Amino acid sequence: MGRTPCYLYDGSIIHRKCQEVLAMPNAFGIEPRYAMKANSNATILREIVKHGFGIDASSLNEARRARLAGIDPPKIMLTTQEVPVGSDRVALEELMRLGMKYNVCSVRQLELVADFAVANGTRLCIRVHPGVGSGESASRNTGDHYSCFGVHLSDLPQALEFAKTKGIIFDAVHVHIGSGGDPAKWRENIDRELGFVREYFPDAERVSFGGGLKEARMPDEVAADLKELGNYAKQRIQEFYEETGRKLIMEVEPGTYIVANSGYIITEIIDLKRTGPEGFEFLVLNGGMELNTRPLLYGSRHPLYVVAQNGELLSAEGELGHLHPEDDLRVVVGRCCESGDSQSLDSDGNIIPRLLAEPAFGDFVVIGGAGAYCASMSPHNYNSHIQVAEVLMGEDGNLHLIRKPQTLEQIVQNEILLDSTKAYQEKPFGERSLRDQASAY
Ligand SMILES: *Cc1c(COP(=O)(O)O)cnc(C)c1O
C-alpha cells in the first residue's frame, strides 16, 4: 500500500477546539453539538463526543452512522432537508423513540411527524429560516431567501397554528445562518432569534444558534472570537431571563471550528512540468480535488507546505520571507484529468500560483486546514482513484490508522456485468486477482 496520499488529523487540536467551545461564556449553560458532516469518521466522532458534545446529523444516514460509531440516540439531533417517508419514516420514528431529537425543518416535515410526536409525548425542535444569513460564499449562506433551510418566518404563524391544534410542543428553537460567515452577522442573529423565541415559542427551554463559527485556515484570515460571541449571547440570554423569567440553555453546532485546522492531506510530488516562457512551473501531486474539492467548489484557500523527503520543512505558509515572487511562484495540481484540479484557485476557478520552495521529485506537499469538508465531501472515486487512508495522531503523539484505504475492488464491487464472464471479474490483470492488484496500490 502506498503511504501517501492520506489524511492526517491532530487529536490535540481537536481537543483544544472542543475545550474552547465548551468554555464559551454563557448564562444558563452551553450544550454544543458537533456537525458531523464536517468529518464523519467514527473515531473522530467518538473523540468529540467524549468531550461532552452531542451530534448534529444532516441526514438519517448520518444519524445511523453516529449510532454505528456507538453514539447514543439522545446525544443526536437530526436537522435535515430529507422528508422521511416509507422505511425512512419508520427509521426516524424508531430513532426518536430511542431519544434522538428531531429538528423540524419544513411544514411538510412537521405535518408528517405530528401524530407520532403527539402520541409519544415527544417535544420537537424547529429550525427557523430567519431571512438573513451569512456564509463564506453565496453557496454557504443558509439564511437568505436563495436558500430554503428551515421554516421561513413568514410561514411560522401558520405552522405554529397547526402545531397548536395538534398539541405539539417545541422545547427548542434552532437557526443556522451559514458556514464561515461574518461573526458580526452571527451575533446579530442572536438578537433576531431571541426576538422570535419571545414572540412565538413560550415553551422553548433551549435556543440553538447553529454552527458556522468562522475558522482561519490561512495566516491572513481571522477566526471568530468565541469569548466575544459567548459574552454577547450570555448578556442577551440574561436579559431575556430578566424580561421573561425563562432560563434558556444555549446550544451551538460547530463543525468547521472543531476539525478544520486539525487536518492535513499528505501528498507526494510525482511530476514537475512547465508551460513555456509565459507559463508556470507545475507541481503534480498524487492527490488533489478528489481529496479536497473546496478550492474548486468555493475558491477556498488552504495553507501549503513543502517538505523534503528527509522531513526538512522547505517552505511553510505564513513563513515565506525566504522565497521570491520572480522565482518561487508555483502551481500545485492533482492528477485528475481536470484543469480545475488544483489546491489554489480563485472563486471563478482560475489557477492562482503560490509561493512554494523549489521541490524535487518525491518531496511532499502538505495541504493544511483539511480536517473539515475534505474526507467527508470529496469525489473520491473520480478517475477511479481510491478513498485514501485516514490517520489520527493521538494526544500522546502516536499515529493510529482510523480508516483503511479503499481498494479498487471496493470501487467496482456493486457494478453488474450484462454478460457475467467470471474470468473478467476475477483476473482483469492476468495472473493477479483484482484484490492483489488493488492492494498492491
Ligand atoms: C453544516 C451545519 C453546521 C456546521 O457548520 P460549520 O460551518 O461547519 O460550523 C451546523 N448546523 C447545521 C444545521 C448545519 O447544516
Coordinates of C-alpha atoms and ligand atoms in Angstrom, one line a residue:
M1 CA 0.0 0.0 0.0
G2 CA 1.3 3.5 -0.8
R3 CA 1.7 5.6 2.3
T4 CA 0.5 8.8 0.5
P5 CA -1.8 10.4 -0.1
C6 CA -3.5 10.2 3.2
Y7 CA -5.4 12.4 5.6
L8 CA -3.7 13.1 8.9
Y9 CA -5.6 14.6 11.9
D10 CA -4.0 16.0 15.0
G11 CA -6.0 14.9 18.0
S12 CA -4.6 17.6 20.3
I13 CA -6.0 20.3 18.1
I14 CA -9.5 18.7 18.2
H15 CA -9.1 18.5 22.0
R16 CA -8.2 22.2 22.2
K17 CA -11.0 23.3 19.9
C18 CA -13.6 21.3 21.9
Q19 CA -12.3 23.0 25.1
E20 CA -12.6 26.4 23.6
V21 CA -16.2 25.8 22.6
L22 CA -17.1 24.4 26.0
A23 CA -15.5 27.5 27.6
M24 CA -17.7 29.9 25.7
P25 CA -19.3 32.3 28.2
N26 CA -23.0 31.5 28.8
A27 CA -25.8 32.5 31.1
F28 CA -27.6 29.2 32.0
G29 CA -25.4 26.5 30.4
I30 CA -24.0 25.7 27.0
E31 CA -24.5 22.4 25.1
P32 CA -22.5 22.1 22.0
R33 CA -23.2 19.6 19.2
Y34 CA -20.7 18.7 16.6
A35 CA -22.0 19.0 13.0
M36 CA -20.8 15.6 11.8
K37 CA -21.0 16.3 8.1
A38 CA -17.7 18.2 8.6
N39 CA -15.9 15.0 9.2
S40 CA -17.8 11.8 9.9
N41 CA -15.1 9.3 10.7
A42 CA -16.2 7.1 13.6
T43 CA -13.1 7.7 15.7
I44 CA -13.3 11.5 15.2
L45 CA -17.0 11.4 16.3
R46 CA -16.2 9.4 19.4
E47 CA -13.3 11.7 20.3
I48 CA -15.5 14.7 20.1
V49 CA -18.4 13.1 21.9
K50 CA -16.0 12.1 24.7
H51 CA -15.6 15.8 25.4
G52 CA -19.3 16.1 26.1
F53 CA -20.5 17.2 22.7
G54 CA -23.7 16.0 21.2
I55 CA -24.0 15.3 17.4
D56 CA -25.9 17.2 14.7
A57 CA -26.8 14.9 11.9
S58 CA -27.7 16.2 8.5
S59 CA -29.4 13.1 7.2
L60 CA -30.9 9.9 8.5
N61 CA -27.8 8.1 7.3
E62 CA -25.6 10.4 9.4
A63 CA -27.7 9.6 12.4
R64 CA -27.4 5.9 11.6
R65 CA -23.7 6.3 11.1
A66 CA -23.3 8.1 14.5
R67 CA -25.1 5.1 16.1
L68 CA -22.8 2.7 14.3
A69 CA -20.0 4.7 15.9
G70 CA -21.6 3.8 19.3
I71 CA -23.2 7.2 20.0
D72 CA -26.5 7.0 21.9
P73 CA -29.6 8.5 20.2
P74 CA -30.3 11.0 23.0
K75 CA -26.9 12.6 22.0
I76 CA -28.1 13.1 18.4
M77 CA -30.2 15.7 16.8
L78 CA -31.4 15.3 13.2
T79 CA -31.6 18.5 11.1
T80 CA -32.3 17.5 7.6
Q81 CA -33.7 18.5 4.2
E82 CA -34.9 14.9 3.8
V83 CA -38.5 14.2 4.1
P84 CA -38.6 10.7 5.6
V85 CA -41.3 8.6 4.1
G86 CA -41.7 4.8 3.9
S87 CA -39.0 2.9 5.6
D88 CA -37.1 6.1 6.4
R89 CA -40.1 7.3 8.3
V90 CA -40.1 4.0 10.3
A91 CA -36.4 4.5 11.0
L92 CA -36.9 8.1 12.1
E93 CA -39.7 7.1 14.5
E94 CA -37.5 4.3 15.9
L95 CA -34.6 6.7 16.5
M96 CA -37.0 9.2 18.1
R97 CA -38.4 6.5 20.4
L98 CA -34.8 5.9 21.4
G99 CA -34.4 9.5 22.3
M100 CA -33.0 11.2 19.2
K101 CA -34.1 14.8 18.9
Y102 CA -35.8 15.8 15.7
N103 CA -35.3 19.4 14.4
V104 CA -38.3 20.0 12.1
C105 CA -37.1 21.9 9.1
S106 CA -40.2 22.3 7.0
V107 CA -44.0 22.5 7.3
R108 CA -44.2 19.1 5.5
Q109 CA -41.8 17.5 8.0
L110 CA -44.0 18.9 10.8
E111 CA -47.2 17.5 9.3
L112 CA -45.6 14.1 8.8
V113 CA -44.2 13.8 12.3
A114 CA -47.1 15.4 14.1
D115 CA -49.2 12.4 15.0
F116 CA -46.2 10.4 16.2
A117 CA -44.9 13.3 18.3
V118 CA -48.3 13.8 20.0
A119 CA -48.9 10.1 20.5
N120 CA -45.5 9.7 22.2
G121 CA -45.4 13.0 24.0
T122 CA -42.2 13.9 22.1
R123 CA -41.2 17.5 22.1
L124 CA -39.7 18.9 19.0
C125 CA -37.1 21.4 17.9
I126 CA -37.9 23.7 15.0
R127 CA -35.4 25.2 12.6
V128 CA -36.5 28.7 11.7
H129 CA -35.4 30.4 8.5
P130 CA -34.6 33.9 9.7
G131 CA -34.5 35.5 6.2
V132 CA -31.0 36.8 6.8
G133 CA -27.8 34.7 6.6
S134 CA -24.1 34.8 6.1
G135 CA -21.5 32.4 4.7
E136 CA -18.0 32.4 3.3
S137 CA -19.6 32.3 -0.2
A138 CA -23.1 32.5 -1.6
S139 CA -23.2 28.7 -1.6
R140 CA -22.6 28.6 2.1
N141 CA -25.2 31.2 3.2
T142 CA -28.1 29.2 4.5
G143 CA -30.2 32.0 5.8
D144 CA -31.1 34.3 2.9
H145 CA -34.0 33.9 0.5
Y146 CA -31.9 32.0 -2.0
S147 CA -31.7 29.0 0.3
C148 CA -34.6 27.1 1.9
F149 CA -33.3 25.7 5.2
G150 CA -35.9 25.7 7.9
V151 CA -39.4 27.1 8.2
H152 CA -39.4 30.7 7.0
L153 CA -40.6 33.3 9.4
S154 CA -43.4 34.1 7.0
D155 CA -44.7 30.5 7.3
L156 CA -44.2 30.3 11.0
P157 CA -47.6 31.6 12.2
Q158 CA -49.4 29.0 10.1
A159 CA -47.0 26.2 11.2
L160 CA -47.5 27.1 14.8
E161 CA -51.2 27.3 14.4
F162 CA -51.1 23.7 13.0
A163 CA -48.8 22.6 15.9
K164 CA -51.2 24.1 18.4
T165 CA -54.3 22.4 17.1
K166 CA -52.3 19.1 17.3
G167 CA -50.9 19.8 20.7
I168 CA -47.3 19.8 19.7
I169 CA -44.7 21.4 21.9
F170 CA -41.5 23.0 20.7
D171 CA -39.0 23.0 23.5
A172 CA -36.1 24.1 21.3
V173 CA -35.6 26.6 18.6
H174 CA -32.8 26.5 16.0
V175 CA -31.2 28.8 13.5
H176 CA -28.1 28.1 11.3
I177 CA -27.3 31.1 9.2
G178 CA -24.4 29.6 7.2
S179 CA -20.8 28.5 7.2
G180 CA -17.8 30.6 7.9
G181 CA -19.7 33.9 7.6
D182 CA -19.2 37.2 9.3
P183 CA -19.1 36.9 13.1
A184 CA -20.9 40.2 13.3
K185 CA -23.8 38.5 11.5
W186 CA -23.7 35.6 13.8
R187 CA -24.0 38.0 16.7
E188 CA -26.9 39.8 15.1
N189 CA -28.7 36.5 14.7
I190 CA -28.6 36.1 18.5
D191 CA -30.9 39.1 18.8
R192 CA -33.1 38.2 16.0
E193 CA -33.5 34.6 17.2
L194 CA -34.2 35.6 20.8
G195 CA -36.8 38.0 19.4
F196 CA -38.8 35.3 17.8
V197 CA -38.3 32.9 20.7
R198 CA -40.0 35.6 22.8
E199 CA -42.8 36.2 20.2
Y200 CA -43.6 32.6 19.2
F201 CA -42.2 30.0 21.5
P202 CA -43.5 30.1 25.1
D203 CA -42.3 26.5 25.8
A204 CA -38.7 26.8 24.4
E205 CA -36.1 25.8 27.0
R206 CA -33.2 25.9 24.6
V207 CA -32.0 28.1 21.8
S208 CA -29.5 26.9 19.2
F209 CA -27.5 29.4 17.4
G210 CA -26.3 26.8 14.9
G211 CA -22.8 26.3 13.6
G212 CA -20.8 28.4 11.2
L213 CA -18.3 29.7 13.7
K214 CA -15.5 31.1 11.4
E215 CA -12.2 29.4 11.5
A216 CA -9.0 30.9 10.0
R217 CA -7.2 28.4 7.7
M218 CA -4.8 30.9 6.1
P219 CA -2.5 33.2 8.1
D220 CA -4.3 36.3 6.9
E221 CA -7.8 35.0 7.9
V222 CA -9.3 35.9 11.3
A223 CA -11.3 33.3 13.3
A224 CA -14.4 34.1 15.2
D225 CA -13.8 35.3 18.7
L226 CA -15.7 32.7 20.8
K227 CA -15.2 34.6 24.0
E228 CA -16.7 37.7 22.5
L229 CA -19.6 35.8 20.9
G230 CA -20.3 33.9 24.1
N231 CA -20.3 37.1 26.2
Y232 CA -22.7 38.7 23.8
A233 CA -25.0 35.7 23.9
K234 CA -24.7 35.5 27.7
Q235 CA -25.8 39.1 28.1
R236 CA -28.7 38.7 25.8
I237 CA -29.9 35.4 27.3
Q238 CA -29.6 37.1 30.8
E239 CA -31.7 40.0 29.6
F240 CA -34.3 37.5 28.1
Y241 CA -34.4 35.9 31.6
E242 CA -35.0 39.3 33.3
E243 CA -37.8 40.0 31.0
T244 CA -39.5 36.6 30.9
G245 CA -38.3 34.6 33.9
R246 CA -37.1 31.9 31.5
K247 CA -33.6 30.5 31.6
L248 CA -32.6 29.4 28.2
I249 CA -29.8 26.8 27.6
M250 CA -27.6 27.9 24.7
E251 CA -26.7 25.3 22.0
V252 CA -24.0 25.8 19.3
E253 CA -23.2 23.4 16.4
P254 CA -19.7 23.9 15.1
G255 CA -18.3 21.6 12.5
T256 CA -15.5 23.6 10.8
Y257 CA -14.4 25.2 14.0
I258 CA -13.7 21.9 15.7
V259 CA -11.9 20.0 13.0
A260 CA -10.8 22.2 10.1
N261 CA -7.3 23.0 11.4
S262 CA -6.8 19.6 12.8
G263 CA -6.5 18.0 9.4
Y264 CA -3.7 17.8 6.8
I265 CA -3.5 16.0 3.5
I266 CA -0.1 14.5 2.9
T267 CA 0.7 14.3 -0.8
E268 CA 3.9 13.4 -2.8
I269 CA 5.2 15.3 -5.8
I270 CA 5.1 12.8 -8.7
D271 CA 6.0 15.2 -11.5
L272 CA 7.3 18.7 -12.3
K273 CA 6.2 20.4 -15.5
R274 CA 6.4 23.8 -17.2
T275 CA 4.1 25.5 -19.7
G276 CA 6.6 27.7 -21.5
P277 CA 8.1 31.1 -21.0
E278 CA 4.7 32.7 -20.5
G279 CA 3.5 29.9 -18.3
F280 CA 4.1 28.4 -15.0
E281 CA 6.0 25.7 -13.1
F282 CA 3.7 23.0 -12.0
L283 CA 4.0 20.6 -9.1
V284 CA 1.9 17.5 -9.9
L285 CA 0.8 15.9 -6.6
N286 CA -0.5 12.4 -6.1
G287 CA -3.8 13.7 -4.7
G288 CA -5.9 16.8 -5.3
M289 CA -9.6 17.6 -6.0
E290 CA -10.6 14.0 -5.1
L291 CA -9.3 14.6 -1.6
N292 CA -10.2 18.3 -1.2
T293 CA -12.7 19.8 -3.5
R294 CA -13.1 23.0 -1.5
P295 CA -10.8 25.1 -3.8
L296 CA -12.7 24.0 -6.9
L297 CA -16.1 24.3 -5.2
Y298 CA -15.7 27.6 -3.4
G299 CA -12.3 29.1 -4.2
S300 CA -11.3 28.2 -0.7
R301 CA -7.7 28.8 0.3
H302 CA -5.7 26.2 2.1
P303 CA -2.2 26.6 3.5
L304 CA 0.5 24.7 1.7
Y305 CA 3.8 23.3 3.0
V306 CA 6.7 21.8 1.1
V307 CA 8.6 19.0 3.0
A308 CA 11.7 17.3 1.7
Q309 CA 12.0 13.5 1.7
N310 CA 14.2 13.7 4.8
G311 CA 11.5 15.6 6.7
E312 CA 13.0 19.1 6.4
L313 CA 10.4 21.8 6.1
L314 CA 11.3 23.7 2.9
S315 CA 8.5 26.2 3.0
A316 CA 5.6 26.9 5.3
E317 CA 2.5 29.0 4.8
G318 CA 2.9 32.3 6.7
E319 CA 6.7 32.0 6.7
L320 CA 7.6 32.6 3.1
G321 CA 10.1 35.5 3.5
H322 CA 12.9 33.5 2.0
L323 CA 11.1 33.0 -1.3
H324 CA 10.9 35.4 -4.2
P325 CA 7.9 36.1 -6.5
E326 CA 10.2 36.1 -9.6
D327 CA 11.5 32.5 -8.9
D328 CA 9.2 30.8 -6.5
L329 CA 5.7 31.2 -7.8
R330 CA 4.5 27.7 -8.5
V331 CA 1.2 25.9 -9.3
V332 CA 0.1 22.8 -7.4
V333 CA -2.2 20.4 -9.3
G334 CA -3.5 17.0 -8.7
R335 CA -3.5 14.0 -11.1
C336 CA -7.1 14.1 -12.2
C337 CA -7.9 14.9 -15.8
E338 CA -9.5 18.2 -14.9
S339 CA -7.8 21.5 -15.3
G340 CA -9.5 22.7 -12.2
D341 CA -7.8 20.0 -10.1
S342 CA -5.7 22.4 -8.1
Q343 CA -5.5 23.3 -4.4
S344 CA -5.1 27.0 -5.3
L345 CA -8.0 28.5 -7.3
D346 CA -10.0 31.7 -7.1
S347 CA -13.8 31.6 -6.9
D348 CA -14.0 31.7 -10.7
G349 CA -11.9 28.6 -10.9
N350 CA -8.7 30.3 -12.2
I351 CA -5.4 28.9 -11.0
I352 CA -3.5 31.1 -8.5
P353 CA 0.2 30.4 -8.4
R354 CA 1.6 30.3 -4.9
L355 CA 5.0 30.9 -3.2
L356 CA 6.4 27.5 -2.7
A357 CA 10.0 26.3 -2.1
E358 CA 11.7 24.5 -5.1
P359 CA 10.9 20.9 -4.6
A360 CA 12.3 17.6 -6.0
F361 CA 10.5 14.5 -7.2
G362 CA 9.4 12.6 -4.1
D363 CA 9.2 15.6 -1.8
F364 CA 5.9 16.1 -0.1
V365 CA 3.3 18.9 -0.3
V366 CA 1.1 19.1 2.8
I367 CA -2.3 20.7 2.4
G368 CA -3.4 22.2 5.7
G369 CA -6.9 23.2 7.0
A370 CA -8.1 19.9 5.6
G371 CA -10.0 18.4 8.6
A372 CA -13.5 19.7 7.7
Y373 CA -15.4 19.0 4.5
C374 CA -12.5 17.2 2.8
A375 CA -12.6 13.5 3.6
S376 CA -16.4 13.8 4.1
M377 CA -17.2 15.8 1.0
S378 CA -15.0 14.9 -2.0
P379 CA -15.5 13.0 -5.2
H380 CA -13.1 10.3 -4.1
N381 CA -13.6 7.9 -6.9
Y382 CA -13.3 10.3 -9.8
N383 CA -10.7 9.0 -12.2
S384 CA -11.1 5.8 -10.3
H385 CA -8.9 6.9 -7.5
I386 CA -9.5 5.3 -4.2
Q387 CA -10.7 6.8 -1.0
V388 CA -7.5 7.2 0.9
A389 CA -6.4 6.3 4.4
E390 CA -7.2 8.5 7.4
V391 CA -4.7 8.6 10.3
L392 CA -5.1 10.2 13.7
M393 CA -2.2 11.5 15.7
G394 CA -3.3 10.9 19.3
E395 CA -2.7 13.4 22.1
D396 CA 0.3 11.1 23.0
G397 CA 1.8 11.7 19.6
N398 CA 1.2 8.1 18.4
L399 CA -0.2 7.6 15.0
H400 CA -3.4 5.5 14.6
L401 CA -4.9 4.3 11.3
I402 CA -8.6 5.2 11.6
R403 CA -9.7 4.3 8.1
K404 CA -8.0 1.9 5.7
P405 CA -7.6 2.9 2.1
Q406 CA -10.3 1.7 -0.2
T407 CA -9.4 -1.0 -2.7
L408 CA -10.1 -0.8 -6.4
E409 CA -12.3 -3.9 -5.9
Q410 CA -14.5 -1.9 -3.5
I411 CA -15.0 0.8 -6.1
V412 CA -16.3 -1.7 -8.7
Q413 CA -17.9 -4.3 -6.3
N414 CA -21.5 -3.2 -6.9
E415 CA -21.3 -2.9 -10.7
I416 CA -23.1 -5.6 -12.6
L417 CA -21.9 -7.1 -15.9
L418 CA -24.5 -7.9 -18.5
D419 CA -22.6 -11.0 -19.7
S420 CA -21.1 -12.1 -16.4
T421 CA -17.9 -13.7 -17.5
K422 CA -16.4 -14.5 -14.2
A423 CA -12.9 -14.5 -15.6
Y424 CA -13.1 -10.8 -16.2
Q425 CA -14.2 -10.2 -12.7
E426 CA -11.5 -12.2 -11.1
K427 CA -8.5 -11.8 -13.4
P428 CA -8.5 -8.5 -15.1
F429 CA -4.8 -8.1 -14.8
G430 CA -3.7 -11.5 -16.0
E431 CA -2.5 -13.8 -13.2
R432 CA -3.1 -11.4 -10.4
S433 CA -6.5 -11.1 -8.9
L434 CA -8.2 -7.7 -8.7
R435 CA -7.8 -7.8 -4.9
D436 CA -4.0 -8.3 -5.2
Q437 CA -3.8 -5.6 -7.8
A438 CA -5.8 -3.2 -5.7
S439 CA -3.8 -3.9 -2.5
A440 CA -0.5 -3.5 -4.3
Y441 CA -1.5 0.1 -5.0
Ligands
LIG1 C1 -23.3 22.4 8.3 C2 -24.1 22.7 9.5 C3 -23.4 23.1 10.7 C4 -21.9 23.3 10.8 O1 -21.5 24.3 10.0 P1 -19.9 24.7 10.2 O2 -19.8 25.9 9.3 O3 -19.1 23.6 9.7 O4 -19.7 25.1 11.6 C5 -24.2 23.4 11.8 N1 -25.5 23.2 11.8 C6 -26.2 22.8 10.7 C7 -27.7 22.7 10.8 C8 -25.5 22.6 9.5 O5 -26.2 22.2 8.4

